[in-house]
Short mmCIF file of C-alpha atoms and ligand atoms in Angstrom, two decimals:
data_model
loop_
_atom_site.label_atom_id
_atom_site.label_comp_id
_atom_site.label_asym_id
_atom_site.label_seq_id
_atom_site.Cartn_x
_atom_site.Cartn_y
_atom_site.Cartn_z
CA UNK A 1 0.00 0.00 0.00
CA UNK A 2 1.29 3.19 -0.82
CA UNK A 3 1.08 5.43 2.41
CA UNK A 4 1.74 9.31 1.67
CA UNK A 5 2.34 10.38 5.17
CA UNK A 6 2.73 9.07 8.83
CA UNK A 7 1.02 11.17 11.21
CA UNK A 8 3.05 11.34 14.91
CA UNK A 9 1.45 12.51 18.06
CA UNK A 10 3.16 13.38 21.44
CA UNK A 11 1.19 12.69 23.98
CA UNK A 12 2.67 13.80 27.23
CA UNK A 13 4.86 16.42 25.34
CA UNK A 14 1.18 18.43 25.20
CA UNK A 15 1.48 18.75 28.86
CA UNK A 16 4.35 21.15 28.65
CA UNK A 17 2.36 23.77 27.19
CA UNK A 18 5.20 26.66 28.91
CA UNK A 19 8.34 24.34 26.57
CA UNK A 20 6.44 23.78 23.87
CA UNK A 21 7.97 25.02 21.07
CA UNK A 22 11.47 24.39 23.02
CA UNK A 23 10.37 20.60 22.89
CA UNK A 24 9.14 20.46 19.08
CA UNK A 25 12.00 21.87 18.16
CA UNK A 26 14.21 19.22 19.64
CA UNK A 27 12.10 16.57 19.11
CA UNK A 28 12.22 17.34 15.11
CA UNK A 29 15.81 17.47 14.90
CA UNK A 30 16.29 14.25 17.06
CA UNK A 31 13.78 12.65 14.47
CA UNK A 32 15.79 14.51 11.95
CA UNK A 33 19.00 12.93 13.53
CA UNK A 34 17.70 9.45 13.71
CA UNK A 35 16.66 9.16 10.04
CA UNK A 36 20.22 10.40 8.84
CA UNK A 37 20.70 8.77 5.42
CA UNK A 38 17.30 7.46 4.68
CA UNK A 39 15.66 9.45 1.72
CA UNK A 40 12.26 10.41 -0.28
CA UNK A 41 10.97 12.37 2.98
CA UNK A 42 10.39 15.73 4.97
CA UNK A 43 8.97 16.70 8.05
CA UNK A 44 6.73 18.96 8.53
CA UNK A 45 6.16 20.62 12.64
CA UNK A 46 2.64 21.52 13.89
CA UNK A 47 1.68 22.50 17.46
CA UNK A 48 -0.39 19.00 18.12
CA UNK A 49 1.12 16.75 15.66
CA UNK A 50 3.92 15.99 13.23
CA UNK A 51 4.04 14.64 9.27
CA UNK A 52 6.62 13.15 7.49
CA UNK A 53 5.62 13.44 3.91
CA UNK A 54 6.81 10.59 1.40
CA UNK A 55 7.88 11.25 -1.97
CA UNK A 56 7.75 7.55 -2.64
CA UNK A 57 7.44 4.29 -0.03
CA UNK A 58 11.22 3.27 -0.07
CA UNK A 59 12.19 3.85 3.39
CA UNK A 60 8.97 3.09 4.93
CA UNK A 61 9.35 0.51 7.29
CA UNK A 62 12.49 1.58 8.40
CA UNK A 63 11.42 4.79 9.37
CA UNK A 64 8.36 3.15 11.29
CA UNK A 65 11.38 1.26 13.25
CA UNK A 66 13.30 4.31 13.81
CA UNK A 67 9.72 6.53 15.28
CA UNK A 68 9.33 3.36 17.65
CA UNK A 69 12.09 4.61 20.06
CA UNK A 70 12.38 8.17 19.44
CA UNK A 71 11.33 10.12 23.04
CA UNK A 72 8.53 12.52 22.90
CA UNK A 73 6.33 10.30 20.30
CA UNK A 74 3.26 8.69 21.86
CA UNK A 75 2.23 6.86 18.88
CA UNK A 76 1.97 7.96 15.37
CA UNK A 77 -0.02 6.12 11.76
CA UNK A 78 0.69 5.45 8.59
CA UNK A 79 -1.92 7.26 6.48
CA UNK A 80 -2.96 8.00 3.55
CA UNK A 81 -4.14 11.27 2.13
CA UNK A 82 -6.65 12.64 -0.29
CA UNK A 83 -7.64 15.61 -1.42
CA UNK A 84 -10.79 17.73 0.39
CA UNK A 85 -13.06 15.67 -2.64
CA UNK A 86 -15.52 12.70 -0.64
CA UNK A 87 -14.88 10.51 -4.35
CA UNK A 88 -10.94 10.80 -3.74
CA UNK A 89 -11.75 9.73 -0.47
CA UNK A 90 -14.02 6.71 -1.11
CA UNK A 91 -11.18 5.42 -3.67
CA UNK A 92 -8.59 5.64 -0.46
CA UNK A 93 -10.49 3.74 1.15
CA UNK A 94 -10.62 0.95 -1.58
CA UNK A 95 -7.19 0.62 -1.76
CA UNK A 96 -6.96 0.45 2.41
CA UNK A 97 -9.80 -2.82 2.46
CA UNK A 98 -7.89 -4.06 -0.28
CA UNK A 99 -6.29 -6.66 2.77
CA UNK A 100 -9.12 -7.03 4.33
CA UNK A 101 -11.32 -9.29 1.81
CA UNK A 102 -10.01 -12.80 3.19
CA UNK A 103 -12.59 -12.68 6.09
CA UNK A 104 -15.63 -11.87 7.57
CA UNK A 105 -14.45 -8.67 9.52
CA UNK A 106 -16.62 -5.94 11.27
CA UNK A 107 -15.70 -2.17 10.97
CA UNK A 108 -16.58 1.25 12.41
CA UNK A 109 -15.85 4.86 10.75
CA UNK A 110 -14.69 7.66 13.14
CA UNK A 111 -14.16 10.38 11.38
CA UNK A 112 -12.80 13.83 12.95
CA UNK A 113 -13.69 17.09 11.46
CA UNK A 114 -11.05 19.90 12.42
CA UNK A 115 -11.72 21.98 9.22
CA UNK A 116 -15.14 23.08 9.56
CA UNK A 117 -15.10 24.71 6.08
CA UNK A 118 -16.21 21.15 4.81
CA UNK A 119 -19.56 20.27 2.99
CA UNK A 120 -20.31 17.63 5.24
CA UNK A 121 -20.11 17.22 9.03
CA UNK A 122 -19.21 14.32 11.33
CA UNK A 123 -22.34 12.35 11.15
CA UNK A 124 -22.94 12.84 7.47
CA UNK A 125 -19.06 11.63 6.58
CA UNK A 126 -19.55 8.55 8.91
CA UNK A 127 -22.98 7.81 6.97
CA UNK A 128 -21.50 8.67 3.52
CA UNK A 129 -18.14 6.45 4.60
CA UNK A 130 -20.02 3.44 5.70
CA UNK A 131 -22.66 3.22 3.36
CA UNK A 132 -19.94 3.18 1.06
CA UNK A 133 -17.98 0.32 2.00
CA UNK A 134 -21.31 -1.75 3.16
CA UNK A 135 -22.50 -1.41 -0.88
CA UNK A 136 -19.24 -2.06 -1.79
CA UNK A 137 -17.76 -5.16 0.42
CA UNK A 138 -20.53 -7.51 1.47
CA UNK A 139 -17.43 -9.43 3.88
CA UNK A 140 -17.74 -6.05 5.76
CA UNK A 141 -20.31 -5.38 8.40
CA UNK A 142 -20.42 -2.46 11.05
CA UNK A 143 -20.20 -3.01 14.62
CA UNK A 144 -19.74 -0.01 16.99
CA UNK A 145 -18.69 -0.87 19.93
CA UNK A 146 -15.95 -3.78 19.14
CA UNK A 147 -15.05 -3.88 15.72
CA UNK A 148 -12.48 -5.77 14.16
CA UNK A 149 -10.86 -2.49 12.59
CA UNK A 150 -11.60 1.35 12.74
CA UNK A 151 -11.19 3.44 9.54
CA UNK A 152 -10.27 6.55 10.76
CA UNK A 153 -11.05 9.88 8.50
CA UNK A 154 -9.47 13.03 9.58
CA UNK A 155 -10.95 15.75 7.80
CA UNK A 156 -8.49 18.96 8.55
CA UNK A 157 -7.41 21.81 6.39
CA UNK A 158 -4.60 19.96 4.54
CA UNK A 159 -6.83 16.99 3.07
CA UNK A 160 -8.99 13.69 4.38
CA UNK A 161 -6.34 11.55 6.00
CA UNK A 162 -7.13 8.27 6.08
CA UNK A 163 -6.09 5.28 8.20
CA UNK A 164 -6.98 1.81 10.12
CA UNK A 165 -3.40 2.05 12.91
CA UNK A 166 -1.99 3.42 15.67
CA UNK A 167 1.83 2.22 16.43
CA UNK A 168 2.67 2.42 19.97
CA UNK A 169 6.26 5.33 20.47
CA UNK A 170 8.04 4.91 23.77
CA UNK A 171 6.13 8.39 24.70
CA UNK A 172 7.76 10.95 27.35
CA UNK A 173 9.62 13.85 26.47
CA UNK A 174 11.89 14.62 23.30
CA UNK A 175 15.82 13.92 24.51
CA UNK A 176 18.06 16.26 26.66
CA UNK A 177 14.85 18.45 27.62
CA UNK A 178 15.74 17.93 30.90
CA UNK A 179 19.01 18.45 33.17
CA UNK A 180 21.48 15.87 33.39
CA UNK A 181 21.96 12.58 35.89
CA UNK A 182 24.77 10.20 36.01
CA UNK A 183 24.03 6.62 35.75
CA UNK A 184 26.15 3.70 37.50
CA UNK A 185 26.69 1.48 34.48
CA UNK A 186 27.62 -1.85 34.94
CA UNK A 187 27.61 -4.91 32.59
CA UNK A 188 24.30 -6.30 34.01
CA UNK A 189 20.89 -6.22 32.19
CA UNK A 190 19.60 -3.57 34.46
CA UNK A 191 21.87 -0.81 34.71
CA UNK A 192 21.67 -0.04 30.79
CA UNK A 193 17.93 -0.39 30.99
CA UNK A 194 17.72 2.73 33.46
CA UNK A 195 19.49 4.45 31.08
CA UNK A 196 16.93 3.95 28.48
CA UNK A 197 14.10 4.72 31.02
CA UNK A 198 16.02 8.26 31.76
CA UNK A 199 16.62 9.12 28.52
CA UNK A 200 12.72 8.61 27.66
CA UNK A 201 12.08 11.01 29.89
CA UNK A 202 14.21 13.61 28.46
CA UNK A 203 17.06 13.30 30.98
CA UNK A 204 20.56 13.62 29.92
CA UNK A 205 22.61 10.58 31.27
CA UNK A 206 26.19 10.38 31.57
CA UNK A 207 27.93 7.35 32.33
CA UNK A 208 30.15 5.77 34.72
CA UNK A 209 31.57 2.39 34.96
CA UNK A 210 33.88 0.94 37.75
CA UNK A 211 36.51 -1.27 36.23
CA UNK A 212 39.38 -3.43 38.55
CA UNK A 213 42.10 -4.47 36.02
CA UNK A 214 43.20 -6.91 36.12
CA UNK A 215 40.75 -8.73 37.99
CA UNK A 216 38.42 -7.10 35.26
CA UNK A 217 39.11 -7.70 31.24
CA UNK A 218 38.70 -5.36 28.76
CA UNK A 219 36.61 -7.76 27.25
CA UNK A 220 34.56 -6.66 30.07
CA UNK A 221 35.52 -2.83 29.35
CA UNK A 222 35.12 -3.43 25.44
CA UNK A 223 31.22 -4.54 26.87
CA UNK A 224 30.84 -1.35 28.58
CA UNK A 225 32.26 0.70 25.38
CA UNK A 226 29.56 -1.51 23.42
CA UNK A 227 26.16 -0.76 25.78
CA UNK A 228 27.34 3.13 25.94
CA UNK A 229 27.39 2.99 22.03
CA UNK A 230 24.20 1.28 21.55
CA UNK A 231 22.64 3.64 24.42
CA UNK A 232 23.85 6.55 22.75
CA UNK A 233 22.25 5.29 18.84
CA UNK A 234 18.75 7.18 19.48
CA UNK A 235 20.11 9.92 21.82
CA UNK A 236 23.48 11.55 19.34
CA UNK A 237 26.10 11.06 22.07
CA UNK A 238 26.81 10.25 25.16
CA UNK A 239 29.53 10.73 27.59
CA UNK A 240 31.22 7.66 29.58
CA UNK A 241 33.49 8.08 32.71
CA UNK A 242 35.46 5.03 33.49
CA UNK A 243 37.02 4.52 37.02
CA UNK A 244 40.20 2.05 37.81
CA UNK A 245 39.02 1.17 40.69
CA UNK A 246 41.22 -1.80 41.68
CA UNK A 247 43.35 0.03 44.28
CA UNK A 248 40.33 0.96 46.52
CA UNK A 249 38.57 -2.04 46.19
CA UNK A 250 41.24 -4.08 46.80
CA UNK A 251 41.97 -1.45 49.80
CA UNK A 252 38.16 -2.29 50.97
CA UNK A 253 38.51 -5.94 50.75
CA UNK A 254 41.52 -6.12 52.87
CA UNK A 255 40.06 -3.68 55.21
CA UNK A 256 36.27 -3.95 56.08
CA UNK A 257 34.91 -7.23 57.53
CA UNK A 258 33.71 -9.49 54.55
CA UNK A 259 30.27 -9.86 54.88
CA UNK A 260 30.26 -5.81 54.43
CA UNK A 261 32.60 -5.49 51.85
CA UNK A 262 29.90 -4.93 49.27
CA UNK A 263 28.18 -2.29 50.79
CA UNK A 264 30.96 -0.54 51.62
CA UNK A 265 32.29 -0.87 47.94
CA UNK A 266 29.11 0.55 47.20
CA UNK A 267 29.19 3.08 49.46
CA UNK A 268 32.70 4.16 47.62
CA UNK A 269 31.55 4.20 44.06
CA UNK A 270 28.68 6.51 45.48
CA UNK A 271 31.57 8.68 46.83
CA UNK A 272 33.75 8.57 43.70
CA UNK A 273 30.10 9.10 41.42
CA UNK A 274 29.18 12.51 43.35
CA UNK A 275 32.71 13.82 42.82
CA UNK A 276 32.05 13.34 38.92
CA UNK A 277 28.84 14.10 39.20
CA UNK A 278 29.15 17.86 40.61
CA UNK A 279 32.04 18.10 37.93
CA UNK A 280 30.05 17.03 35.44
CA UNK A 281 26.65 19.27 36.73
CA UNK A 282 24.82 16.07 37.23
CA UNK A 283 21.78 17.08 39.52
CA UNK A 284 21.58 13.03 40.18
CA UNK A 285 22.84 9.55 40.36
CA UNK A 286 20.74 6.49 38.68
CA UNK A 287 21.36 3.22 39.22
CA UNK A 288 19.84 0.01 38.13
CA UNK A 289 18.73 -1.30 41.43
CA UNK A 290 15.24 -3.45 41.38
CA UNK A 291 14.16 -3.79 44.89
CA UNK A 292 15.00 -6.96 46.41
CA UNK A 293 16.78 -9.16 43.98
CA UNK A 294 19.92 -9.31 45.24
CA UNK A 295 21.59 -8.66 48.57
CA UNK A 296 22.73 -5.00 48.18
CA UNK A 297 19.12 -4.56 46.78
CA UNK A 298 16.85 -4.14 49.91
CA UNK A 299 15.93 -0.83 51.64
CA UNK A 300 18.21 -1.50 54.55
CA UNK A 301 20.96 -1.89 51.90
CA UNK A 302 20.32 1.26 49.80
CA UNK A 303 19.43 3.36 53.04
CA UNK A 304 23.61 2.30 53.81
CA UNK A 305 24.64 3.23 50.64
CA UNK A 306 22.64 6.33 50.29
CA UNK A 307 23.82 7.57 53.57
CA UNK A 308 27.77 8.75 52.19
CA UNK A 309 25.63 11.37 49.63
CA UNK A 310 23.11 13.94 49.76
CA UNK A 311 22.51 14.30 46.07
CA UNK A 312 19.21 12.36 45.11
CA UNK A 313 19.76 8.71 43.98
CA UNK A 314 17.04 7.46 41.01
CA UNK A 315 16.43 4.13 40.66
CA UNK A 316 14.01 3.97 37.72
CA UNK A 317 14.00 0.21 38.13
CA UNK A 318 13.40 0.16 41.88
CA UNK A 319 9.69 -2.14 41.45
CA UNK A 320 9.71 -3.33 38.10
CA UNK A 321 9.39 -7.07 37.31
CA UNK A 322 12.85 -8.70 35.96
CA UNK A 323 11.07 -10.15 32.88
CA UNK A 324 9.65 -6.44 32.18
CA UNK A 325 12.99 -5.51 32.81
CA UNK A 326 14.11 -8.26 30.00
CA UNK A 327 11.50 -6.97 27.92
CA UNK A 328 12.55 -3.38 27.20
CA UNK A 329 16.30 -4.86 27.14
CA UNK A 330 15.97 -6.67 24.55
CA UNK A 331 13.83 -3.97 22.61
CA UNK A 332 16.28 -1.68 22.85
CA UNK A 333 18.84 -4.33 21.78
CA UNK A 334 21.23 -4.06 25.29
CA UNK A 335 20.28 -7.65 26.50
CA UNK A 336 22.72 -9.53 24.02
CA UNK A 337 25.49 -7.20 24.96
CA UNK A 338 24.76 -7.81 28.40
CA UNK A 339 24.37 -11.62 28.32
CA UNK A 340 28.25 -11.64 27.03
CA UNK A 341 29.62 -13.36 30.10
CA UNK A 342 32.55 -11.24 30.93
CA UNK A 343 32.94 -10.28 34.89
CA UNK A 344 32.59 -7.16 36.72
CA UNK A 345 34.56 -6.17 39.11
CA UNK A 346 31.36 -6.32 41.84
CA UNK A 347 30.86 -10.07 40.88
CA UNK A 348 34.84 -10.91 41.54
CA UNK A 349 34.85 -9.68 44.59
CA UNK A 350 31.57 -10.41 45.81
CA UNK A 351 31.72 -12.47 49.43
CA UNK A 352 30.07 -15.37 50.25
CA UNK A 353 27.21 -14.07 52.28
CA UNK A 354 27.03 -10.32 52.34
CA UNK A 355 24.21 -8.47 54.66
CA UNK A 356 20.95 -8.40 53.50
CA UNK A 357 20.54 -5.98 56.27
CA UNK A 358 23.51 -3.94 56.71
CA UNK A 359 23.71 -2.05 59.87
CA UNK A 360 24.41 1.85 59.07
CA UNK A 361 26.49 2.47 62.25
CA UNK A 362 28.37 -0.49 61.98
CA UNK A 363 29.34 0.24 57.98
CA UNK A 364 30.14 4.10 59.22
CA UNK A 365 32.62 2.35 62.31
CA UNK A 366 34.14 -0.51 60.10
CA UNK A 367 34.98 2.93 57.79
CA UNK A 368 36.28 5.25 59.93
CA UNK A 369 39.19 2.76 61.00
CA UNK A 370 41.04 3.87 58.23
CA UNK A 371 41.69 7.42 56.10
CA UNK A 372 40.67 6.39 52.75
CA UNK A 373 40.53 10.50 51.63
CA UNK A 374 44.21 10.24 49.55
CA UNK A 375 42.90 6.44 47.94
CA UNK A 376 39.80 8.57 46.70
CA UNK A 377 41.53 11.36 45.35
CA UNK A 378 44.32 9.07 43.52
CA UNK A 379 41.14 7.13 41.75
CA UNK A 380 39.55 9.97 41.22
CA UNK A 381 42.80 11.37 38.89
CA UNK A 382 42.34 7.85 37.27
CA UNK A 383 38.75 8.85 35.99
CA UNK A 384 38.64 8.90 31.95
CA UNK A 385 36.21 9.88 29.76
CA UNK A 386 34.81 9.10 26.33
CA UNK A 387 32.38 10.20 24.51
CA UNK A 388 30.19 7.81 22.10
CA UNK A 389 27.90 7.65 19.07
CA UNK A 390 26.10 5.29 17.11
CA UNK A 391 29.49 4.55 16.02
CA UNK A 392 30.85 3.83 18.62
CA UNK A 393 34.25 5.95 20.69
CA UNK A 394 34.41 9.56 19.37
CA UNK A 395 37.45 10.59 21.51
CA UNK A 396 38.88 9.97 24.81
CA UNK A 397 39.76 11.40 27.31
CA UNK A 398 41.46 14.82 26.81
CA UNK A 399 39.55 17.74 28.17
CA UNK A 400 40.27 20.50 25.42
CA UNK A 401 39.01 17.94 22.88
CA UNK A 402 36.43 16.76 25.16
CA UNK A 403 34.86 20.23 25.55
CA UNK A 404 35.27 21.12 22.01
CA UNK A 405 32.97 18.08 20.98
CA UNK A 406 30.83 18.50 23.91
CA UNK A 407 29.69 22.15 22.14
CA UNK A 408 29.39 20.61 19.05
CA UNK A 409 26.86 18.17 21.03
CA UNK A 410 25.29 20.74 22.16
CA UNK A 411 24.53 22.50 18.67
CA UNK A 412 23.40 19.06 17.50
CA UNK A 413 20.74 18.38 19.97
P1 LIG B 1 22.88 -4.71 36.72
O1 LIG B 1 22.16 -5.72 35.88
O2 LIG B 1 22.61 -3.28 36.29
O3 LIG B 1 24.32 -5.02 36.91
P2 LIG B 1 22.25 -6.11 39.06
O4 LIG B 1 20.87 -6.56 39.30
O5 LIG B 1 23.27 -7.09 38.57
O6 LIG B 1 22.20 -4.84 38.14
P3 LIG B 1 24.15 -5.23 41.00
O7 LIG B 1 25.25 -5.93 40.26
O8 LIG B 1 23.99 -5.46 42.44
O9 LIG B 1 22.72 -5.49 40.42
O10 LIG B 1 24.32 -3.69 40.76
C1 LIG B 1 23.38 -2.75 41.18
C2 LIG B 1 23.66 -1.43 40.47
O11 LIG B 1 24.92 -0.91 40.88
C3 LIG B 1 23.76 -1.58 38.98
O12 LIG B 1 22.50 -1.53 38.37
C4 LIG B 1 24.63 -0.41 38.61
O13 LIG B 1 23.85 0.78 38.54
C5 LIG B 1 25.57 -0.31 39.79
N1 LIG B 1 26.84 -1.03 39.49
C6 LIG B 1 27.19 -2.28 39.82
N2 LIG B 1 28.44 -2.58 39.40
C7 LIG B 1 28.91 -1.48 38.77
C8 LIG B 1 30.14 -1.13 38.11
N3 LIG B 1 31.15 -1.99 38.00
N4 LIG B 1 30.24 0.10 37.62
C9 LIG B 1 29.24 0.99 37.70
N5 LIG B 1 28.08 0.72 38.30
C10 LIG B 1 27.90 -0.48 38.84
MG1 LIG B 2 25.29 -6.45 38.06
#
């Protein structure tokens, strides 16, 4: 079927009625940005809706896969378009039941009348519409309340747009609309997945990722360079801070009694995180805790680790289901990269049995036994930081570069 346009709606975006225009405008030039190199289109901004106009039916279904995961679409339809004539209509409509002879479906018309210039009005297109296709298809009957299909006729100043779908987007807000938060990325399933969750909602996320060489690969590093690329594909580009972290941890193993070694380690990559994160003006930390599945995952766990920082923690995650979880993972195609087996440095130096319920003031007493101030500063000069697109590494970590590129971001977005 030859579909002239695909209508997009935003949904929550229409909230924002202060940003508007601020939002449209990023949200076309993200679309813009994810459709680089596909052809025969152009988009066209209104203030409740967006078209992309075909010049011919080439890129079609990739596009459709591309408006799936752009933030700031709530769903959008292929349609097709005729002129403001009810005969050019009628013959749209032929070629749109043209799939649906096999069976015995039922239908309904719902037809919207913005321009009010038009002949007709709502009742008297839905009458004209459906007598139509009841003459014309005898498979096709009408049922109102639950019908099979709904042929939709939008009557508005532009032409009749015609269509039967409505594709589900990933809805919240067009990216980088809001301020920035830096995410604790690991090489789990989760941790990329509350990435994706932030960056629906318009947040800008930064990385960071806590490596231990040479307990840790860079297989395992090469992993984390892989998620940060795919996580940056929809977004333009996104910044990764990686920490060598082997010194302190090992420091923290030797030093804190084992079955609180991983909260306290914990406890330290929130320390070393807040230092970036005020460099970085992060107004928050994400991580990809779930409540409850593993031991540094229950409230009396976090409330330990939250307790060494006073800048607000998100954990988008926090009561989803794992196989939801799964779900969006492998949507957004992170779950393969994650599944590669290669350690982290929490899982090689994870004890036996760590608390379930750590104690706060015995984590704060098992701490203070030692000055760890000059081990945090020394990993904290380790920090480097790449930046990513769809490609993959941009540049690393020089700062002049860095800040040059990070402008040209900016412009970009
Ligand atoms: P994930 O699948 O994200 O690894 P998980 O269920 O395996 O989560 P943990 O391994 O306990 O849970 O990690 C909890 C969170 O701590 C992660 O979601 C991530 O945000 C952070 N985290 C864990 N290890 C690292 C690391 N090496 N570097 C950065 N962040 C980490
Ligand atoms: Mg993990």
């Amino acid at each position: 079927m030859e579909y002239s346009h695909i209508i997009i709606r935003y949904g929550e975006l229409t909230l924002k009625s202060g940003n508007r225009n601020e939002f449209l405008k990023k949200l076309t030039k993200n679309i813009r940005y994810n459709l680089q190199g596909l052809k025969g289109f152009h988009i066209q901004t209104k203030r409740d809706r967006m078209y992309i106009h075909f010049d011919n039916n080439d890129y079609i279904d990739k596009i459709i896969e591309k408006l799936k995961h752009i933030p700031g679409i709530h769903n959008f339809s292929p349609v097709l378009r005729a002129d403001l004539n009810i005969d050019k209509a009628k013959k749209i409509i032929d070629s749109l039941l043209n799939t649906k002879l096999d069976k015995n479906y039922t239908f309904k018309i719902q037809t919207k009348r913005s321009n009010k210039h038009f002949d007709y009005n709502t009742n008297e297109l839905n009458n004209i519409f459906g007598s139509y296709v009841l003459v014309n298809y005898p498979n096709l009957k009408v049922n109102v309340k639950q019908p099979d299909f709904i042929i939709n006729v939008e009557v508005r100043s532009e032409g009749i747009f015609i269509f039967t779908d409505f594709i589900k987007g990933v809805g919240g807000f067009p990216v980088n609309t809001s301020s920035k938060a830096l995410l604790l990325l690991s090489g789990g399933i989760d941790s990329p997945v509350a990435a994706h969750t932030l960056q629906v909602k318009g947040v800008e996320v930064e990385m960071i990722h806590f490596q231990s060489p040479p307990f840790t690969s860079q297989d395992a590093l090469n992993k984390i360079f892989d998620l940060t690329t795919k996580l940056s594909e929809v977004v333009g580009r996104v910044k990764l801070h990686v920490v060598n972290f082997t010194e302190l941890q090992t420091e923290i193993v030797k030093r804190i009694p084992s079955n609180y070694t991983m909260t306290s380690t914990r406890r330290f990559m929130l320390r070393i995180a807040e230092e970036v994160a005020k460099k970085e003006n992060c107004l928050a930390i994400a991580t990809g805790e779930s409540l409850g599945q593993v031991a540094s995952q229950t409230l009396e766990s976090m409330n330990c680790i939250n307790a060494v920082t006073n800048i607000p923690i998100l954990r988008p995650l926090l009561t989803m289901d794992k196989v939801d979880i799964i779900k969006i993972a492998t949507d957004i195609g992170t779950l393969k990269i994650s599944n590669l087996p290669f350690e982290d440095c929490c899982t090689i130096f994870t004890p036996k049995s760590p608390k379930t319920k750590p104690k706060l003031e015995k984590i704060v007493e098992y701490e203070m036994r030692d000055d760890y101030s000059e081990l945090i500063k020394k990993t904290l000069t380790s920090v480097e930081t790449y930046l990513f697109d769809k490609n993959g590494k941009v540049t690393t970590k020089n700062m002049e570069i860095e800040k040059n590129l990070q402008n040209k971001f900016s412009e970009l977005l």
